[in-house]
CSV table of C-alpha atoms in Angstrom, one decimal:
chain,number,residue,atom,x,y,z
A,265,UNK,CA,0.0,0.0,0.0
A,266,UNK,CA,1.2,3.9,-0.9
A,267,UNK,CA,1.1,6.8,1.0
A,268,UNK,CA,-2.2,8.5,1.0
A,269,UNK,CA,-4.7,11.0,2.6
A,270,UNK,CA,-6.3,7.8,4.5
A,271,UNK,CA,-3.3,7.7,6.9
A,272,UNK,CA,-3.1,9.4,10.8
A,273,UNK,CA,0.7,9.4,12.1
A,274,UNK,CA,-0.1,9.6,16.0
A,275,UNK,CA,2.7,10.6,17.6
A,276,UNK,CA,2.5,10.8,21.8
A,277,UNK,CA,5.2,13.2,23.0
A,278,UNK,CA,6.2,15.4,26.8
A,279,UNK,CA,8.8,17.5,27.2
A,280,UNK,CA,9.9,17.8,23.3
A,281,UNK,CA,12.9,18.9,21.9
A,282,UNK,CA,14.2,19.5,18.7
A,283,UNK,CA,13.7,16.2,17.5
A,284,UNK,CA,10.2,16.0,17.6
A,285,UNK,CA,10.4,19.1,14.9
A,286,UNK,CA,12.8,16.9,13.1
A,287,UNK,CA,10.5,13.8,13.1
A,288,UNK,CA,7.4,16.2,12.2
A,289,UNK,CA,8.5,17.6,9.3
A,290,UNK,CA,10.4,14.8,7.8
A,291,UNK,CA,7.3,13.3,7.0
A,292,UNK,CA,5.5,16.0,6.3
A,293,UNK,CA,7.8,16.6,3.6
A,294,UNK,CA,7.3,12.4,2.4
A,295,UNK,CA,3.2,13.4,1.9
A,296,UNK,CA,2.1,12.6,5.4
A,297,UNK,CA,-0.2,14.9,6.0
A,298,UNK,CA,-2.8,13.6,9.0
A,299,UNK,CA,0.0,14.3,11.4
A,300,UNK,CA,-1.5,13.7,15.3
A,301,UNK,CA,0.9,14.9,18.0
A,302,UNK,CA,-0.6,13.9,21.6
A,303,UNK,CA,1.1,16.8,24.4
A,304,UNK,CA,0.7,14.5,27.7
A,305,UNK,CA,0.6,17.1,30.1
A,306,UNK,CA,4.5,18.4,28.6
A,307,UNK,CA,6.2,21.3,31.1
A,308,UNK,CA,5.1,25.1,29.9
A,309,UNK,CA,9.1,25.5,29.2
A,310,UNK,CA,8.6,23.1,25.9
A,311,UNK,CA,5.2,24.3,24.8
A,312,UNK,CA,7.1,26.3,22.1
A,313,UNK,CA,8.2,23.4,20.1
A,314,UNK,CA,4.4,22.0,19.8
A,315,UNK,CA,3.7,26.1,18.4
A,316,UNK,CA,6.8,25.0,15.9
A,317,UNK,CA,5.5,21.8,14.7
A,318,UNK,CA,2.3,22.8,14.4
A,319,UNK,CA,3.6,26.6,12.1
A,320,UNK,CA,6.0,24.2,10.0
A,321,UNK,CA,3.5,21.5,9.0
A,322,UNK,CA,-0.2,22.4,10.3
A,323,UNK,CA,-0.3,18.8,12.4
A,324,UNK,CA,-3.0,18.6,14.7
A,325,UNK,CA,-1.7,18.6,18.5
A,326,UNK,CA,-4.2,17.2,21.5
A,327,UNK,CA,-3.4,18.5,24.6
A,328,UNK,CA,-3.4,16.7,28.1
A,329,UNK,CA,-3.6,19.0,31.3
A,330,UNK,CA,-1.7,16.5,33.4
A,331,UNK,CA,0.4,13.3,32.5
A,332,UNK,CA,-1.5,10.4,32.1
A,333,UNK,CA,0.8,8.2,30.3
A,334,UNK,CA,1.0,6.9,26.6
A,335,UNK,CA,-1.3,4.5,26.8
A,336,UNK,CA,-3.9,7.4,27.5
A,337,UNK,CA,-2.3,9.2,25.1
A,338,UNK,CA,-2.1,6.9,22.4
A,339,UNK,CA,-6.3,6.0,23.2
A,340,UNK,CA,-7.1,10.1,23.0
A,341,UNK,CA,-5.7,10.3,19.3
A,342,UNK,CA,-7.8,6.5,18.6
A,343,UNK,CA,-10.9,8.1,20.1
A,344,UNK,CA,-10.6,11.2,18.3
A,345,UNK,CA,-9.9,9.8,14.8
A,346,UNK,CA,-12.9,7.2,15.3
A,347,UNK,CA,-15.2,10.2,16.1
A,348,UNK,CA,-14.0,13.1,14.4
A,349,UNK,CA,-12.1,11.8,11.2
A,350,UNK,CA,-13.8,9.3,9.2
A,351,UNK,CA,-11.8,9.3,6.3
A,352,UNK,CA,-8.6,7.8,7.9
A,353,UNK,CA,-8.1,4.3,7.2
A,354,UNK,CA,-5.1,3.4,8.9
A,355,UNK,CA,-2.9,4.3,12.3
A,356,UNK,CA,0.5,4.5,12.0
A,357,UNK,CA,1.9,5.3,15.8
A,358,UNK,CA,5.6,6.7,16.6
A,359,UNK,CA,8.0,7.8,19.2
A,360,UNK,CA,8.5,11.4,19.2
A,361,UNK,CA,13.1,10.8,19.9
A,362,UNK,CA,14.0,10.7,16.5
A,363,UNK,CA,14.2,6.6,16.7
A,364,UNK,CA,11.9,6.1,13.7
A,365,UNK,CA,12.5,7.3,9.8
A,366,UNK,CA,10.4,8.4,7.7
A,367,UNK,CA,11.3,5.4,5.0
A,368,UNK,CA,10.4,2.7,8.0
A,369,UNK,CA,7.1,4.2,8.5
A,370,UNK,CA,7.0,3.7,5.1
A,371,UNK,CA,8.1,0.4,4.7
A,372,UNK,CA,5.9,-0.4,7.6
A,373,UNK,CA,2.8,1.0,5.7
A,374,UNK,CA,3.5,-1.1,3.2
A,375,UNK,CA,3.1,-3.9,4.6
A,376,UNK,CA,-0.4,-4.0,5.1
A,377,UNK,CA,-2.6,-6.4,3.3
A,378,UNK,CA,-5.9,-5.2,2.8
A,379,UNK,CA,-7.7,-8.5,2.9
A,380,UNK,CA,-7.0,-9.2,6.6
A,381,UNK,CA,-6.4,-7.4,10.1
A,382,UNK,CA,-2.8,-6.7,10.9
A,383,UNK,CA,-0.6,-5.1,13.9
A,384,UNK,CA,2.6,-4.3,11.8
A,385,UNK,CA,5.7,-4.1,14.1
A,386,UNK,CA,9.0,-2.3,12.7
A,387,UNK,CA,11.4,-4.5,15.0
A,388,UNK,CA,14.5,-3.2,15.6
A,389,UNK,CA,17.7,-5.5,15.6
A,390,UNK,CA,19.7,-5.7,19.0
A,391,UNK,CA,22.3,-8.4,18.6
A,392,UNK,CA,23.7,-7.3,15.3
A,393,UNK,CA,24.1,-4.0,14.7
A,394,UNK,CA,26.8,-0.9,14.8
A,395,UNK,CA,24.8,1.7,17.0
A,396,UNK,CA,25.5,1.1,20.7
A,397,UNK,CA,22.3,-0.1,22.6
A,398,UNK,CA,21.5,1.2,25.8
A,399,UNK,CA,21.8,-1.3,28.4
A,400,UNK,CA,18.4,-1.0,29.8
A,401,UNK,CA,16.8,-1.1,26.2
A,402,UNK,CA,18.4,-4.5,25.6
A,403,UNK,CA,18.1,-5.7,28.8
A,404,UNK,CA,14.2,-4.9,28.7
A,405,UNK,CA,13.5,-6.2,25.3
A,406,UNK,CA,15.6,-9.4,26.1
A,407,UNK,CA,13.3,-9.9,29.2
A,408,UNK,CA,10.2,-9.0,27.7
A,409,UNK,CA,10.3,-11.3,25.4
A,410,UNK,CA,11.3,-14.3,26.8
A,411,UNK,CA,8.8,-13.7,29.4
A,412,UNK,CA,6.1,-13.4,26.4
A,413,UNK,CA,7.8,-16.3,24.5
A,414,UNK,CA,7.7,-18.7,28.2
A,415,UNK,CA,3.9,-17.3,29.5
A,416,UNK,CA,1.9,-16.7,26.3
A,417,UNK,CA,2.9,-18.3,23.6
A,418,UNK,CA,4.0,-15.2,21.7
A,419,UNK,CA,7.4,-15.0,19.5
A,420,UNK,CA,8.3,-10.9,19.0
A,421,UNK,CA,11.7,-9.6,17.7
A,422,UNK,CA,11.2,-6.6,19.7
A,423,UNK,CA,8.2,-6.1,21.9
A,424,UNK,CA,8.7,-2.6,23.1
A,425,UNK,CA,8.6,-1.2,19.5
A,426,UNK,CA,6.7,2.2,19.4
A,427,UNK,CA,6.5,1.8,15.3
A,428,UNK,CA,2.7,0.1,14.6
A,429,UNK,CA,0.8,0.1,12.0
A,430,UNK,CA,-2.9,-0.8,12.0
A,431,UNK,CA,-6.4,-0.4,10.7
A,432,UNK,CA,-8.8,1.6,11.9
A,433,UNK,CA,-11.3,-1.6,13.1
A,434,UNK,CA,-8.1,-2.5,15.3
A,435,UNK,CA,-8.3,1.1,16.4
A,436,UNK,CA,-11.7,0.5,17.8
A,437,UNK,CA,-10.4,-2.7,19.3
A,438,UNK,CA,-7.4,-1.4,21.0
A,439,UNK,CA,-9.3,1.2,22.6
A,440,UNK,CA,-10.9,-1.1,24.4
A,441,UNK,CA,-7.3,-2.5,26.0
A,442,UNK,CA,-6.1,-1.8,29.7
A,443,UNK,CA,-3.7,0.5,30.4
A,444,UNK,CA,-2.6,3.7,30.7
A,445,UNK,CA,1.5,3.9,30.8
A,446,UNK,CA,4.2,1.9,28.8
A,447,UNK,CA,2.5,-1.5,29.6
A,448,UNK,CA,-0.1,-0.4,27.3
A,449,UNK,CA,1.7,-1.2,24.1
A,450,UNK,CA,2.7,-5.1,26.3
A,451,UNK,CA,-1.3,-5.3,26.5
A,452,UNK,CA,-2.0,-4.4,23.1
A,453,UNK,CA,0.0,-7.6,22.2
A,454,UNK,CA,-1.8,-9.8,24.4
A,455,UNK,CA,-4.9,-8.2,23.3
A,456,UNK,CA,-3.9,-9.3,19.4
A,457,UNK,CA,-3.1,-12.7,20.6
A,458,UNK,CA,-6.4,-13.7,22.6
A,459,UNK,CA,-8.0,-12.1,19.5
A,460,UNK,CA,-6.1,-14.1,16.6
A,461,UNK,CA,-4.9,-10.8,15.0
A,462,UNK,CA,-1.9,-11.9,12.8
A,463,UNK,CA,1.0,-9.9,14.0
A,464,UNK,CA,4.0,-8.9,11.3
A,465,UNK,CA,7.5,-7.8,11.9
A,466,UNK,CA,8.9,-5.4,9.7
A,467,UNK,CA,12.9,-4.9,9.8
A,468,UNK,CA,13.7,-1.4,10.9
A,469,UNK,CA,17.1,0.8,11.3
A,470,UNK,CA,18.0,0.8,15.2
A,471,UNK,CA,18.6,4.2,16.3
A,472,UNK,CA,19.3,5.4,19.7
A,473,UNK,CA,20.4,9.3,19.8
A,474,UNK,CA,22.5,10.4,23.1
A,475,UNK,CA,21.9,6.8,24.0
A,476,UNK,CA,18.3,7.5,24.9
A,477,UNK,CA,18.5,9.9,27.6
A,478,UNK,CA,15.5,11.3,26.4
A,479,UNK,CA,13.5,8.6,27.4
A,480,UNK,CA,10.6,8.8,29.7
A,481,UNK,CA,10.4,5.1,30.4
A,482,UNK,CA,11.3,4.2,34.1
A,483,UNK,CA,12.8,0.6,34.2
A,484,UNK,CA,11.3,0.1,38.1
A,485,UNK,CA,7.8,1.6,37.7
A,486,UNK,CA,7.4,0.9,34.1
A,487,UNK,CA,8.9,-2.9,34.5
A,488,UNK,CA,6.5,-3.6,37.2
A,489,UNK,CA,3.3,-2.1,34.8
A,490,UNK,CA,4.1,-4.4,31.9
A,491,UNK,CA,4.2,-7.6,34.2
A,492,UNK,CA,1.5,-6.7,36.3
A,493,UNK,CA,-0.6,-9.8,34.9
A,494,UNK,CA,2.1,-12.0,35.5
A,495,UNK,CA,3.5,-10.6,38.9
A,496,UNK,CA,-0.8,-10.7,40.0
A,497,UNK,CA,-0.5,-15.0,38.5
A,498,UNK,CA,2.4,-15.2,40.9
A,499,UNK,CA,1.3,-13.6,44.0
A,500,UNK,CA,-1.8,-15.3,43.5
A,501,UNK,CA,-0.1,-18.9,43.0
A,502,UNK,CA,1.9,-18.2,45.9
A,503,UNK,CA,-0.6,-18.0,48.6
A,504,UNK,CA,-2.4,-20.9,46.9
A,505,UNK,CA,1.0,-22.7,47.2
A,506,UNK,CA,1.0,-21.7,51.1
A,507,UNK,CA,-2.6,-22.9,51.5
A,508,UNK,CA,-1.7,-26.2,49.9
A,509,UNK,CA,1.6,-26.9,51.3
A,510,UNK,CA,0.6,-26.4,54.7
A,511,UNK,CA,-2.4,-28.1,54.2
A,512,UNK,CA,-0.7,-31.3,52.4
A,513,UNK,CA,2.0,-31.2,55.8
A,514,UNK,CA,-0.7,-31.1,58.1
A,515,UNK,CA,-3.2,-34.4,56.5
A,516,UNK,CA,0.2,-36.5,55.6
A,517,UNK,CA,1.2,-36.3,59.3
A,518,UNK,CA,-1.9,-36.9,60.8
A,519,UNK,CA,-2.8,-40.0,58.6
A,520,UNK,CA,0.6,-41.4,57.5
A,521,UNK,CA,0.1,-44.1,60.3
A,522,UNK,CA,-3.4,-44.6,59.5
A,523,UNK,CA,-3.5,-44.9,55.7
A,524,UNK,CA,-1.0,-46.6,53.0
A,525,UNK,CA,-1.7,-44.2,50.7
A,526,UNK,CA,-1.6,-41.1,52.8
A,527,UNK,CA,0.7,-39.2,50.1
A,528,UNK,CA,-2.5,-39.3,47.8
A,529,UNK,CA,-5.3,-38.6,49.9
A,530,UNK,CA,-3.3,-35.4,51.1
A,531,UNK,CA,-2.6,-34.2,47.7
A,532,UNK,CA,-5.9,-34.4,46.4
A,533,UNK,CA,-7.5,-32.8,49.8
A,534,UNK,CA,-4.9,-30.2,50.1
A,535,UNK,CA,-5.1,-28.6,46.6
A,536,UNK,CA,-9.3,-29.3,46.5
A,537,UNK,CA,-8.8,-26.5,48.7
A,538,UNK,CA,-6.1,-24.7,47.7
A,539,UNK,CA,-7.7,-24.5,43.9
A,540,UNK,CA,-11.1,-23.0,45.2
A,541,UNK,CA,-9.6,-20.0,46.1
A,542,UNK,CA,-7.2,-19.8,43.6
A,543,UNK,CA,-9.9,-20.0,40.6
A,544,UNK,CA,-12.3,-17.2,42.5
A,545,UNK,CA,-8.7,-15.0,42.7
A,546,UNK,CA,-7.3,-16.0,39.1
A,547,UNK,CA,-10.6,-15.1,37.6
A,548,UNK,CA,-11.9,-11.7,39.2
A,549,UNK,CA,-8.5,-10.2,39.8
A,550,UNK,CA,-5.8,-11.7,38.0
A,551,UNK,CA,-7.5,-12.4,34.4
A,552,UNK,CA,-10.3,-10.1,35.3
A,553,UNK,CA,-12.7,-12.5,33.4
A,554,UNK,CA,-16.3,-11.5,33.1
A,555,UNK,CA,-17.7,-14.5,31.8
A,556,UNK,CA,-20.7,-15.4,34.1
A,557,UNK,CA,-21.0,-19.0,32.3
A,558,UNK,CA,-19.3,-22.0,33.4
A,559,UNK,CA,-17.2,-22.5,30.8
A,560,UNK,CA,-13.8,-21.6,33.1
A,561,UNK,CA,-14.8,-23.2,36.3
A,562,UNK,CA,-15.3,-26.4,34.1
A,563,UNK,CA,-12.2,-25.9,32.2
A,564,UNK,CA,-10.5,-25.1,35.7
A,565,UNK,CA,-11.6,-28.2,37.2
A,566,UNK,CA,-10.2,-30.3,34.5
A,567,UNK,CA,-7.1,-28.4,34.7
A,568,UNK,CA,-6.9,-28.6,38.7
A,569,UNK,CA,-8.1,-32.4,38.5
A,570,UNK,CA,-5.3,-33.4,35.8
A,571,UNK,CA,-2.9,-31.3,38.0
A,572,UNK,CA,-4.1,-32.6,41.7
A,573,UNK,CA,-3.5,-36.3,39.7
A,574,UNK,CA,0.0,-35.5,38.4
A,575,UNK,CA,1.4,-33.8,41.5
A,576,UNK,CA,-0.1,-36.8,43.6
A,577,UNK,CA,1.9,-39.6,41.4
A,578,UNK,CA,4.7,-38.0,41.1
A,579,UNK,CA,5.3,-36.8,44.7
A,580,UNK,CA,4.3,-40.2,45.5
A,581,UNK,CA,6.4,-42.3,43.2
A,582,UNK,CA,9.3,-39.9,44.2
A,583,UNK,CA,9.2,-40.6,47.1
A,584,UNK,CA,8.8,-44.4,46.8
A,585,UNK,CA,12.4,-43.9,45.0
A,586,UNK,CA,14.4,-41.7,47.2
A,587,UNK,CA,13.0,-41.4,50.3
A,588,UNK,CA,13.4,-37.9,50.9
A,589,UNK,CA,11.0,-35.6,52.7
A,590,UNK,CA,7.9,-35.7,50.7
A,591,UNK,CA,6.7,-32.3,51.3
A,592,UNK,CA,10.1,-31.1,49.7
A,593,UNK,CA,9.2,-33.2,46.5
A,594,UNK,CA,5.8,-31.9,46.3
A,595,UNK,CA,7.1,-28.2,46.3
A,596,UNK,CA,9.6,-28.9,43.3
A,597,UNK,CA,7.6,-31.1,41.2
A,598,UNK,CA,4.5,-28.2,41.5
A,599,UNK,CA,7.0,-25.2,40.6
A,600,UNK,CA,7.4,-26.9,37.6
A,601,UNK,CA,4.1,-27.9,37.0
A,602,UNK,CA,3.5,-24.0,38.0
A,603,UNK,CA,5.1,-23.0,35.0
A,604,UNK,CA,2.9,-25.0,32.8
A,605,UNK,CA,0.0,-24.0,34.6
A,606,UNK,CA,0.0,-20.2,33.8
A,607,UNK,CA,-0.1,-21.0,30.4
A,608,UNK,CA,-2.6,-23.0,30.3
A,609,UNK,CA,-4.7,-20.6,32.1
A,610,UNK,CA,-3.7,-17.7,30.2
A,611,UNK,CA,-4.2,-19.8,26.9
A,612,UNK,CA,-7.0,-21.8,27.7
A,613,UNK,CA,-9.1,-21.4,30.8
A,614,UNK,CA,-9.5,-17.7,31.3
A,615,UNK,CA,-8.4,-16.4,27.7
């Protein structure tokens, strides 16, 4: 697909400098034309460079009165194309540091098939390439995704790219998606996966100017944001792994001289109890799954029967072999099987 008037490049800035004037007009001058810059809540001492951009190339600029984050930022220019511009087509969204060219966007664009909905991603290359990375750039790309690659079954080059491209009925859709800081563009991923949009990476330059310094991502705050699903599954699982554990210690040493199979009986008892309130947190908090059907507490019981039977034989026929303290055993082989669960949960039960 070519450049043309159908096109909005939303572009969520605070605190400018001269590079968003750069970034504006650079495509300006390559045709673009629907040019969307989103102020979010920027200090009065940088107002002048939104004046600029908007003298040099007549872009449109949305005004926040306080930070509220690019994920709000990003949703006021989606809500304000779907109401006010019906003509545009197509998003194209950008960082306002200079990091994207105007022939990615481009090349991004491009991409696009009409006969299907897309989330393009220009995905920058940081193993092989002669600009220096910042350390907490590669560090949090690395991280990201091998925690998306290990909890939810998604395989991303770069999944903190600000370069996406999208139609205007994934607009609509991503509007819809939780979030209000940097862990919105983590959610808008998820969102594409539960929803079976294909997702294509698009090779892009990787530019970092004065190493990033510019940057208005916090790796503490921030970090925590994108993970909070997974850091809420783990919380969660832990004080359902107290509740069983203790539970499991308590039955095994009351009835290990009373039954043969005491291992067994414990298991299943101890995490009967242990998965009841683990399903009411998982699915009102963590997932925050509305579904008033019983779909997930059916698939949950499957899950938690399959799981209470696995962990029971194989604490028990560990046991049989070593001879070690079984309660150690059980908290090792359901780790692991911890692991397996969350996706399977995330995938299946409460997707």
């Amino acid at each position: 697909m070519e450049v043309g008037e159908s096109i909005a490049i939303i572009i969520p800035c605070v605190d400018p400098d001269e590079k968003l004037l750069s970034t504006v007009f650079n495509l300006f001058s390559a045709r673009f034309k629907n040019i969307i810059i989103i102020d979010d809540g920027s200090d009065e001492s940088t107002v002048h460079y939104f004046e600029k951009a908007k003298e040099l190339t007549d872009c449109l600029i949305l005004s926040h009165a306080v930070n509220l984050g690019k994920g709000r930022a990003l949703k006021t220019a989606f809500n304000f194309i779907l109401t006010k511009c019906p003509d545009i087509t197509y998003a194209v969204t950008i960082d306002s540091d200079g990091q994207h060219s105007v022939e990615d966007v481009k090349n991004c664009f491009r991409a696009i098939s009409k006969n299907q909905e897309e989330l393009i991603l220009g995905v920058r290359n940081f193993t092989n390439t002669g600009n220096k990375v910042p350390f907490r750039s590669k560090f949090g790309n690395i991280i990201t995704k091998k925690v998306l690659q290990l909890f939810c079954s998604i395989n991303i080059t770069d999944t903190q790219t600000g370069l996406r491209v999208f139609s205007r009925n994934l607009m609509k859709e991503f509007l819809k998606v939780p979030g209000e800081r940097f862990e919105y563009e983590m959610n808008m991923l998820l969102r594409a996966k539960e929803k079976d949009i294909i997702i294509k990476e698009v090779p892009i330059k990787t530019i970092y100017i004065e190493n990033n310094k510019t940057s208005h991502f916090n790796p503490l705050t921030d970090s925590l944001r994108i993970y909070a699903t997974i850091s809420k599954f783990i919380i969660s699982s832990f004080a359902s792994f107290v509740i069983d554990i203790s539970v499991f210690y308590i039955l095994s040493e009351i009835l290990k001289n009373k039954i043969s199979s005491y291992l067994i009986l414990s298991a299943y008892l101890s995490r009967a109890m242990s998965s009841l309130f683990n399903y009411s947190i998982n699915k009102s908090t963590v997932f925050k799954n509305k579904s008033k059907n019983i779909n997930t507490l059916v698939k949950y019981a499957i899950l938690c029967v399959g799981q209470i039977t696995l962990s029971a034989f194989l604490t028990q026929s560990l046991f049989n072999l070593i001879h070690i303290n079984a309660t150690f055993i059980k908290i090792v082989i359901d780790f692991v099987l911890f692991l397996i669960n969350f996706k399977i949960q995330s995938g299946w039960v409460f997707k």
